[in-house]
């Protein structure tokens, strides 16, 4: 378990140990907002693991005050996407050593509002939901391209995007007080539990009906209306061409992709 906060990592580790049925879980220091730390973590994992069967890219921050990562990127885009992008690339050698490895990256339906945030946070789209929406759009583009390249190389690696639906987690903790209270009320009325929200990731990592196509990476989502709640299920494939087409439509409406 890659964790930035040692105290929270210790609590999570003990909780997982109580239900772990096979190998004992371990916590590994990892700060996705620091690419030097990402590289160091990848090296520790490479030295320790042979092979790596599944990489679960599921860290995220949202609606925080404007900040930058150590390398100067906008914090939400840098943490959510660039850190995962670098980690995946650095771990590809040990992923390739596994039989049918999978890279699961957690995206969201909010990718539909993505595309207006720059990687540095300059210009439009540096506040509110734009950076996280853009990071989730980048996740889907990354998943589609990783799958395309794996297929072209004849690798049996499967890149999958997972959408957790509307799950009640602590992602809204960075909001201003009045919005945070509203988010908590919405969580109680409309959201599903964090346990249910984790199921699409597990489905994407393990189920045999999640398969790649020649045009893009597969997805897993919740089976309810608009994928917002319900049991996990395989979802429709989203191709890079479709995502770029939606990006071009946003550009025509006055929004621009800056990556």
Short mmCIF file of C-alpha atoms in Angstrom, two decimals:
data_model
loop_
_atom_site.label_atom_id
_atom_site.label_comp_id
_atom_site.label_asym_id
_atom_site.label_seq_id
_atom_site.Cartn_x
_atom_site.Cartn_y
_atom_site.Cartn_z
CA UNK A 1 0.00 0.00 0.00
CA UNK A 2 1.61 3.20 -1.17
CA UNK A 3 0.90 5.86 1.47
CA UNK A 4 2.00 9.47 1.94
CA UNK A 5 1.01 9.88 5.61
CA UNK A 6 2.80 7.40 7.97
CA UNK A 7 0.22 7.73 10.77
CA UNK A 8 -2.76 7.07 8.49
CA UNK A 9 -0.81 4.30 6.77
CA UNK A 10 -0.31 2.53 10.11
CA UNK A 11 -4.05 2.63 10.86
CA UNK A 12 -4.96 1.39 7.38
CA UNK A 13 -2.34 -1.35 7.55
CA UNK A 14 -3.75 -2.74 10.79
CA UNK A 15 -7.27 -2.72 9.36
CA UNK A 16 -6.17 -4.63 6.26
CA UNK A 17 -4.12 -7.11 8.30
CA UNK A 18 -7.28 -8.16 10.14
CA UNK A 19 -8.96 -9.31 6.91
CA UNK A 20 -5.97 -10.33 4.77
CA UNK A 21 -6.40 -13.98 3.79
CA UNK A 22 -3.05 -14.62 2.16
CA UNK A 23 0.16 -12.59 2.05
CA UNK A 24 0.62 -10.03 4.82
CA UNK A 25 0.03 -6.47 3.60
CA UNK A 26 2.79 -3.88 3.78
CA UNK A 27 2.85 -0.10 3.63
CA UNK A 28 5.31 1.65 1.33
CA UNK A 29 6.12 5.40 1.61
CA UNK A 30 4.90 7.18 -1.51
CA UNK A 31 4.19 10.86 -2.19
CA UNK A 32 2.71 11.18 -5.68
CA UNK A 33 3.16 14.96 -5.53
CA UNK A 34 6.94 14.48 -5.63
CA UNK A 35 8.29 12.73 -8.72
CA UNK A 36 11.62 12.11 -6.97
CA UNK A 37 9.74 10.20 -4.27
CA UNK A 38 7.78 8.32 -6.96
CA UNK A 39 11.05 7.20 -8.51
CA UNK A 40 12.44 6.12 -5.13
CA UNK A 41 9.29 4.14 -4.34
CA UNK A 42 9.38 2.46 -7.75
CA UNK A 43 12.98 1.43 -7.15
CA UNK A 44 12.10 -0.06 -3.75
CA UNK A 45 9.23 -2.01 -5.30
CA UNK A 46 11.41 -3.19 -8.18
CA UNK A 47 14.00 -4.46 -5.71
CA UNK A 48 11.34 -6.18 -3.60
CA UNK A 49 8.79 -7.59 -6.06
CA UNK A 50 9.28 -10.05 -8.89
CA UNK A 51 6.84 -9.90 -10.56
CA UNK A 52 4.06 -7.32 -9.98
CA UNK A 53 0.62 -8.68 -10.93
CA UNK A 54 -1.64 -5.66 -10.42
CA UNK A 55 -0.94 -1.95 -10.03
CA UNK A 56 -3.89 0.00 -8.61
CA UNK A 57 -3.64 3.74 -9.31
CA UNK A 58 -6.27 5.10 -6.95
CA UNK A 59 -4.82 8.04 -5.00
CA UNK A 60 -6.48 11.42 -5.40
CA UNK A 61 -6.97 14.91 -4.00
CA UNK A 62 -9.83 17.27 -4.81
CA UNK A 63 -11.04 20.82 -4.21
CA UNK A 64 -7.96 21.94 -2.29
CA UNK A 65 -6.53 25.48 -2.20
CA UNK A 66 -4.23 26.19 -5.13
CA UNK A 67 -0.89 24.49 -4.53
CA UNK A 68 1.95 23.09 -6.59
CA UNK A 69 3.79 19.81 -6.45
CA UNK A 70 7.52 19.75 -5.71
CA UNK A 71 8.22 19.91 -9.46
CA UNK A 72 5.85 22.87 -9.98
CA UNK A 73 2.73 21.21 -11.36
CA UNK A 74 -0.80 22.06 -10.24
CA UNK A 75 -1.35 19.86 -7.17
CA UNK A 76 -4.53 18.05 -8.18
CA UNK A 77 -3.41 17.25 -11.71
CA UNK A 78 0.12 16.49 -10.54
CA UNK A 79 -0.95 14.12 -7.76
CA UNK A 80 -3.88 12.45 -9.46
CA UNK A 81 -2.40 11.92 -12.90
CA UNK A 82 1.27 12.79 -13.32
CA UNK A 83 2.37 10.86 -10.23
CA UNK A 84 0.46 7.76 -11.35
CA UNK A 85 1.71 8.15 -14.92
CA UNK A 86 5.33 8.18 -13.73
CA UNK A 87 4.82 5.32 -11.27
CA UNK A 88 3.25 3.11 -13.94
CA UNK A 89 6.04 3.75 -16.41
CA UNK A 90 8.72 3.00 -13.83
CA UNK A 91 7.00 -0.25 -12.79
CA UNK A 92 6.36 -1.57 -16.30
CA UNK A 93 9.46 -3.84 -16.24
CA UNK A 94 8.20 -5.86 -13.25
CA UNK A 95 4.61 -5.72 -14.52
CA UNK A 96 5.80 -7.23 -17.81
CA UNK A 97 7.36 -10.12 -15.86
CA UNK A 98 3.92 -11.21 -14.58
CA UNK A 99 1.40 -13.38 -16.41
CA UNK A 100 -1.50 -11.20 -17.62
CA UNK A 101 -0.71 -8.19 -15.39
CA UNK A 102 -3.22 -5.38 -15.00
CA UNK A 103 -2.92 -1.63 -14.47
CA UNK A 104 -6.13 -0.27 -12.93
CA UNK A 105 -6.53 3.50 -12.88
CA UNK A 106 -9.46 5.16 -11.11
CA UNK A 107 -11.20 7.69 -13.32
CA UNK A 108 -14.65 9.26 -12.98
CA UNK A 109 -17.62 10.51 -14.95
CA UNK A 110 -16.40 14.01 -14.08
CA UNK A 111 -13.90 13.52 -16.92
CA UNK A 112 -16.68 14.97 -19.09
CA UNK A 113 -15.93 18.36 -17.56
CA UNK A 114 -12.17 17.97 -17.99
CA UNK A 115 -9.81 19.62 -20.42
CA UNK A 116 -9.67 23.22 -19.20
CA UNK A 117 -6.93 22.92 -16.60
CA UNK A 118 -3.25 23.38 -17.32
CA UNK A 119 -0.59 21.20 -15.69
CA UNK A 120 0.90 24.25 -13.98
CA UNK A 121 -2.33 25.85 -12.83
CA UNK A 122 -1.81 29.01 -14.87
CA UNK A 123 -4.75 30.56 -16.67
CA UNK A 124 -8.30 29.27 -16.55
CA UNK A 125 -9.41 26.17 -14.78
CA UNK A 126 -7.09 26.39 -11.77
CA UNK A 127 -9.87 26.29 -9.16
CA UNK A 128 -12.95 24.26 -8.35
CA UNK A 129 -13.47 20.98 -10.14
CA UNK A 130 -11.54 21.66 -13.34
CA UNK A 131 -8.16 20.24 -12.30
CA UNK A 132 -9.63 17.00 -10.98
CA UNK A 133 -11.89 16.68 -14.03
CA UNK A 134 -8.90 17.13 -16.29
CA UNK A 135 -6.92 14.58 -14.28
CA UNK A 136 -9.72 12.04 -14.72
CA UNK A 137 -9.88 12.72 -18.45
CA UNK A 138 -6.10 12.25 -18.58
CA UNK A 139 -6.54 8.90 -16.79
CA UNK A 140 -8.81 7.66 -19.56
CA UNK A 141 -6.50 8.88 -22.32
CA UNK A 142 -3.58 7.24 -20.53
CA UNK A 143 -5.43 3.95 -20.09
CA UNK A 144 -6.45 3.86 -23.73
CA UNK A 145 -2.94 4.61 -24.98
CA UNK A 146 -1.26 2.19 -22.56
CA UNK A 147 -3.57 -0.56 -23.79
CA UNK A 148 -2.89 0.33 -27.42
CA UNK A 149 0.86 0.22 -26.90
CA UNK A 150 0.69 -3.05 -24.95
CA UNK A 151 -1.29 -4.66 -27.78
CA UNK A 152 1.10 -3.31 -30.39
CA UNK A 153 4.05 -4.78 -28.46
CA UNK A 154 2.35 -8.15 -28.13
CA UNK A 155 2.26 -7.82 -24.33
CA UNK A 156 -0.49 -9.48 -22.30
CA UNK A 157 -0.79 -6.44 -20.03
CA UNK A 158 -4.33 -5.12 -19.56
CA UNK A 159 -4.91 -1.43 -18.79
CA UNK A 160 -8.31 -0.79 -17.23
CA UNK A 161 -10.09 2.35 -16.02
CA UNK A 162 -12.49 2.05 -13.09
CA UNK A 163 -15.25 4.45 -12.02
CA UNK A 164 -16.27 4.15 -8.34
CA UNK A 165 -19.63 5.84 -8.77
CA UNK A 166 -20.70 8.43 -6.23
CA UNK A 167 -19.12 7.04 -3.07
CA UNK A 168 -18.99 8.71 0.34
CA UNK A 169 -15.30 9.25 1.09
CA UNK A 170 -13.25 12.09 2.59
CA UNK A 171 -12.45 13.68 -0.78
CA UNK A 172 -14.65 16.67 0.05
CA UNK A 173 -12.62 17.50 3.18
CA UNK A 174 -10.72 20.20 1.28
CA UNK A 175 -13.85 22.19 0.46
CA UNK A 176 -14.78 25.43 2.22
CA UNK A 177 -16.96 24.83 5.30
CA UNK A 178 -20.34 25.64 3.72
CA UNK A 179 -19.62 23.45 0.69
CA UNK A 180 -18.25 20.68 2.89
CA UNK A 181 -21.47 20.61 4.89
CA UNK A 182 -23.44 20.43 1.65
CA UNK A 183 -21.24 17.58 0.44
CA UNK A 184 -21.80 15.66 3.66
CA UNK A 185 -25.57 16.03 3.30
CA UNK A 186 -25.38 14.92 -0.32
CA UNK A 187 -23.26 11.95 0.71
CA UNK A 188 -25.93 10.84 3.19
CA UNK A 189 -28.80 11.28 0.75
CA UNK A 190 -27.35 10.07 -2.55
CA UNK A 191 -23.95 8.40 -2.17
CA UNK A 192 -23.13 4.76 -1.73
CA UNK A 193 -20.58 3.51 0.78
CA UNK A 194 -16.85 3.61 0.22
CA UNK A 195 -16.89 -0.21 0.27
CA UNK A 196 -19.29 -0.28 -2.68
CA UNK A 197 -17.21 2.37 -4.41
CA UNK A 198 -14.14 0.12 -4.17
CA UNK A 199 -15.83 -2.76 -6.00
CA UNK A 200 -15.30 -1.46 -9.57
CA UNK A 201 -11.54 -1.32 -8.89
CA UNK A 202 -11.53 -4.88 -7.61
CA UNK A 203 -13.70 -5.97 -10.55
CA UNK A 204 -11.29 -4.31 -12.98
CA UNK A 205 -8.33 -6.02 -11.33
CA UNK A 206 -9.71 -9.54 -11.21
CA UNK A 207 -12.72 -10.37 -13.39
CA UNK A 208 -12.27 -12.33 -16.64
CA UNK A 209 -14.99 -10.44 -18.56
CA UNK A 210 -12.92 -7.24 -18.44
CA UNK A 211 -11.11 -7.37 -21.75
CA UNK A 212 -9.27 -5.06 -24.11
CA UNK A 213 -10.29 -4.10 -27.62
CA UNK A 214 -8.17 -3.05 -30.56
CA UNK A 215 -9.30 0.56 -30.14
CA UNK A 216 -8.94 1.31 -26.46
CA UNK A 217 -8.77 0.24 -22.86
CA UNK A 218 -11.70 -1.39 -21.06
CA UNK A 219 -13.55 0.12 -18.12
CA UNK A 220 -15.41 -1.09 -15.03
CA UNK A 221 -18.11 0.91 -13.31
CA UNK A 222 -21.18 0.69 -11.09
CA UNK A 223 -24.19 -0.97 -12.68
CA UNK A 224 -26.78 1.61 -11.60
CA UNK A 225 -28.12 4.60 -13.51
CA UNK A 226 -25.33 6.68 -15.05
CA UNK A 227 -22.81 4.51 -13.21
CA UNK A 228 -23.32 6.46 -10.01
CA UNK A 229 -24.06 3.55 -7.67
CA UNK A 230 -24.70 -0.19 -7.57
CA UNK A 231 -22.71 -3.39 -7.94
CA UNK A 232 -19.63 -3.39 -10.13
CA UNK A 233 -19.82 -4.48 -13.76
CA UNK A 234 -17.84 -4.25 -16.96
CA UNK A 235 -18.61 -0.99 -18.77
CA UNK A 236 -18.39 0.17 -22.34
CA UNK A 237 -14.99 0.80 -23.86
CA UNK A 238 -13.93 4.42 -24.22
CA UNK A 239 -11.48 5.07 -27.02
CA UNK A 240 -8.94 7.85 -27.24
CA UNK A 241 -10.61 9.02 -30.45
CA UNK A 242 -13.90 9.49 -28.59
CA UNK A 243 -12.16 11.35 -25.78
CA UNK A 244 -10.30 13.62 -28.18
CA UNK A 245 -13.53 14.25 -30.05
CA UNK A 246 -15.17 15.41 -26.82
CA UNK A 247 -12.09 17.55 -26.17
CA UNK A 248 -12.40 19.17 -29.60
CA UNK A 249 -16.05 19.93 -28.85
CA UNK A 250 -15.04 21.64 -25.60
CA UNK A 251 -12.42 23.62 -27.49
CA UNK A 252 -15.07 24.76 -29.93
CA UNK A 253 -17.07 25.94 -26.92
CA UNK A 254 -14.15 28.02 -25.67
CA UNK A 255 -12.26 25.49 -23.53
CA UNK A 256 -8.78 24.24 -24.38
CA UNK A 257 -6.61 21.27 -23.60
CA UNK A 258 -3.26 22.44 -22.23
CA UNK A 259 -1.36 19.21 -21.82
#
